[in-house]
Amino acid sequence: MSVAVMSPAAADSRYEPLRVMLVDDSVVIRGLIARWIEAEPDMTVVGSLRTGLDAVNQVERINPDVAILDIEMPDLDGITALPQLLAKKRSLIVIMASTLTRRNAEISFKAMSLGAADYIPKPESTREISAADIFKHDLLQKIRNLGARVRRLKSVASPSIAPATQATPASVARPAHVAATPRPATRPFSASVPRALLIGSSTGGPQALMALVAEIGPVIDRVPVLITQHMPPTFTTILAEHLARASKRPAHEGIDGEPVKPGTIYLAPGGKHMRAAKQGANIVIALDDGPPVNFCKPAVDPLFTSGIDVWQSGVLAVVLTGMGSDGMRGGKEVVAAGGNVIAQDEATSVVWGMPGAAANAGICSAILPLNQIGAKITRLFSGDRS
């Protein structure tokens, strides 16, 4: 008989398993995902429902921490059920699930604006889902990482304390009697003048990116801006359109071989790694279909390291909210080459994985709330090194 290796959180008796509710009209998909979840020591399925209406009617009784909510269902679809679920339980973490169509990508973006914590693209068929190791890995990681705040609150809350009903996944407050995580040390900004802005993000990234690009218009006008957001095809197409509207500047998925110029935002297309490269006297976009890096494709590390070959010490790398540690190794190389790294702080990150990894590696010259990063970037490109 095999013995499961428990995570530190699961092994600690203070932690209760995350309570997960599955809402999907496919009994096959619900069964498959339920088996994956039940095999994990730190999470459990507390509800398996066919429609959004069932979820709305039963959410208070089931009392889940996390809901996996399909978009297309009979009786009440996911986007209609979402606000009703959050009205009944404000702290519920909702992960939208949908197949890779433009319509579903648009709906997923709308869902995040309505309070969903994240999305996950489903393979087209149950046969593909059964073989989709990356889908399984991503789903379990999203549940675990987005549920970490819930687990932290559960571990310190007494039965007499009611849950914080106004909390959202991105802004759950740490109880006053829980010690804050020690702030990682920062390093001085280098004297190098930045000549390109490279940004990496994942979970929570679309909202963070749209807020950030809206604040840095003058920087975009002066230097190239290249972004890698962990996202599948179709979703990156939609995100580029949203970034163009938010920034009021051209934004599109990078095209292999196209010149990189100031005034435009280049977004790594889903399913391809994006790099900057020299082509004679020009700087161009280089795409490749290589294997995932840090379980991701596109990945941030290839973008960051490519910037060194092109702009040497003139790279300013920004690591925003996201799971995992992608961007940390590339950020180390940026710093070693004389460039600079900024990370989003823990309080404003949906998941402080990527920025936390960069911060804890000691490579950041600033660790800032999201609403202060834009102003800091603008000052750096204006010559302010403070």
XYZ file of C-alpha atoms in Angstrom, residues 46-242:
197
model
C -17.716 18.878 -0.682
C -20.132 19.289 -3.580
C -20.469 18.012 -7.162
C -23.245 19.865 -8.957
C -24.617 19.910 -12.501
C -25.828 23.503 -12.924
C -25.218 27.020 -11.710
C -28.718 27.008 -10.238
C -27.847 23.992 -8.085
C -24.725 25.816 -6.905
C -26.595 29.002 -5.993
C -29.252 27.044 -4.118
C -26.768 24.911 -2.183
C -23.673 27.081 -1.666
C -24.651 28.139 1.852
C -25.335 24.565 2.934
C -22.181 23.163 1.307
C -20.048 26.112 2.480
C -17.110 25.645 0.072
C -13.857 27.588 0.170
C -13.270 27.238 -3.576
C -15.675 26.696 -6.469
C -14.685 25.403 -9.923
C -17.429 26.942 -12.052
C -18.084 25.894 -15.649
C -19.239 28.624 -18.020
C -21.667 26.723 -20.237
C -24.389 24.902 -18.249
C -28.164 24.409 -18.460
C -30.640 26.291 -16.253
C -28.095 28.879 -15.081
C -24.705 29.389 -16.714
C -21.498 30.228 -14.885
C -21.322 33.949 -15.614
C -24.915 34.392 -14.380
C -24.369 32.233 -11.316
C -21.105 33.959 -10.323
C -22.501 37.183 -8.788
C -25.256 35.224 -7.049
C -22.709 32.887 -5.477
C -20.542 35.787 -4.306
C -23.611 37.552 -2.906
C -24.240 34.520 -0.714
C -20.588 34.029 0.252
C -18.327 37.002 -0.378
C -15.139 35.149 0.559
C -15.752 32.322 -1.922
C -12.858 31.799 -4.323
C -14.272 31.110 -7.781
C -12.176 29.647 -10.591
C -13.960 29.805 -13.934
C -13.518 26.823 -16.278
C -14.078 27.016 -20.023
C -12.953 25.602 -23.327
C -10.683 27.684 -25.555
C -13.103 29.719 -27.609
C -13.074 33.463 -28.141
C -16.530 33.738 -26.588
C -15.458 31.855 -23.472
C -12.260 33.881 -23.214
C -14.310 37.083 -23.252
C -16.661 35.653 -20.627
C -13.711 34.638 -18.444
C -12.351 38.194 -18.528
C -15.794 39.518 -17.626
C -16.001 37.001 -14.779
C -12.731 38.230 -13.307
C -14.044 41.793 -13.384
C -17.116 40.533 -11.484
C -15.083 38.902 -8.719
C -13.832 35.533 -9.995
C -10.330 34.893 -8.704
C -9.011 33.153 -11.817
C -9.885 30.978 -14.801
C -8.646 27.689 -16.192
C -8.999 26.590 -19.822
C -10.407 23.072 -20.223
C -9.260 20.717 -22.969
C -11.891 20.230 -25.659
C -12.906 16.665 -24.803
C -13.005 14.330 -21.832
C -10.410 12.171 -23.600
C -8.041 15.147 -23.795
C -8.746 16.068 -20.169
C -7.852 12.552 -19.023
C -4.431 12.902 -20.671
C -3.855 16.543 -19.792
C -1.170 16.497 -17.115
C -0.658 20.248 -17.425
C -4.389 20.869 -16.925
C -4.351 18.707 -13.795
C -1.202 20.404 -12.469
C -2.574 23.900 -13.134
C -5.975 23.168 -11.607
C -4.573 21.727 -8.377
C -2.022 24.540 -8.083
C -4.702 27.183 -8.576
C -6.909 25.616 -5.915
C -3.995 25.305 -3.503
C -2.490 28.756 -4.067
C -5.718 30.716 -4.227
C -6.981 28.822 -1.201
C -3.852 29.591 0.814
C -5.398 32.770 2.225
C -8.484 30.854 3.287
C -6.315 28.242 4.990
C -4.286 30.920 6.769
C -7.462 32.495 8.131
C -8.864 29.108 9.149
C -5.702 28.252 11.040
C -5.956 31.274 13.312
C -9.682 31.997 13.552
C -11.523 30.904 16.668
C -15.064 29.466 16.365
C -16.480 32.614 17.934
C -15.082 34.868 15.239
C -17.289 35.277 12.164
C -15.575 35.185 8.762
C -14.737 38.481 7.093
C -17.765 38.777 4.826
C -16.418 41.663 2.785
C -13.135 39.986 1.829
C -12.238 39.129 -1.737
C -9.566 36.654 -2.829
C -7.207 39.504 -3.716
C -7.641 41.407 -0.479
C -8.171 39.046 2.437
C -6.813 40.866 5.469
C -4.330 39.166 7.795
C -5.778 38.925 11.335
C -4.232 41.486 13.652
C -2.708 38.855 15.961
C -0.864 37.053 13.144
C 2.696 38.214 12.648
C 3.421 39.782 9.282
C 5.929 38.069 7.023
C 9.306 39.787 7.444
C 9.887 42.142 4.539
C 12.668 40.892 2.251
C 15.731 43.089 1.889
C 16.076 45.204 -1.235
C 19.170 46.272 -3.145
C 19.972 49.786 -4.448
C 18.920 50.593 -7.990
C 21.828 50.395 -10.397
C 23.033 53.508 -12.177
C 22.034 52.105 -15.564
C 19.402 54.011 -17.514
C 16.584 51.574 -18.405
C 15.940 51.214 -22.131
C 13.206 48.568 -22.100
C 10.435 47.471 -19.759
C 9.853 43.724 -19.421
C 6.932 42.471 -17.329
C 5.986 38.981 -16.132
C 2.725 37.913 -14.480
C 0.396 34.981 -13.913
C -2.559 34.475 -11.546
C -4.258 37.845 -11.044
C -2.069 39.272 -13.791
C -4.695 40.469 -16.280
C -6.244 42.875 -13.782
C -2.820 43.990 -12.516
C -1.507 44.548 -16.043
C -4.488 46.625 -17.096
C -4.131 48.815 -14.017
C -0.387 49.210 -14.581
C -0.365 50.044 -18.302
C -3.023 52.691 -17.718
C -0.504 54.560 -15.532
C 2.657 54.367 -17.660
C 1.611 55.877 -20.982
C 4.633 58.237 -21.199
C 6.987 55.282 -20.601
C 5.303 53.214 -23.312
C 5.765 56.136 -25.710
C 9.515 56.191 -25.046
C 10.613 52.546 -24.810
C 9.498 49.071 -25.876
C 7.250 47.219 -23.429
C 7.251 43.403 -23.601
C 4.929 41.305 -21.424
C 4.645 37.610 -20.680
C 1.403 36.608 -18.972
C 0.815 32.910 -18.305
C -2.162 32.362 -20.580
C -3.311 30.028 -23.355
C -3.980 30.975 -26.996
C -7.144 32.995 -27.651
C -6.974 34.365 -24.108
C -3.790 36.292 -24.954
C -5.496 37.715 -28.043
C -8.284 39.090 -25.865
C -5.848 40.335 -23.221
C -3.886 42.298 -25.827
C -7.101 44.041 -26.868
C -7.855 44.915 -23.242
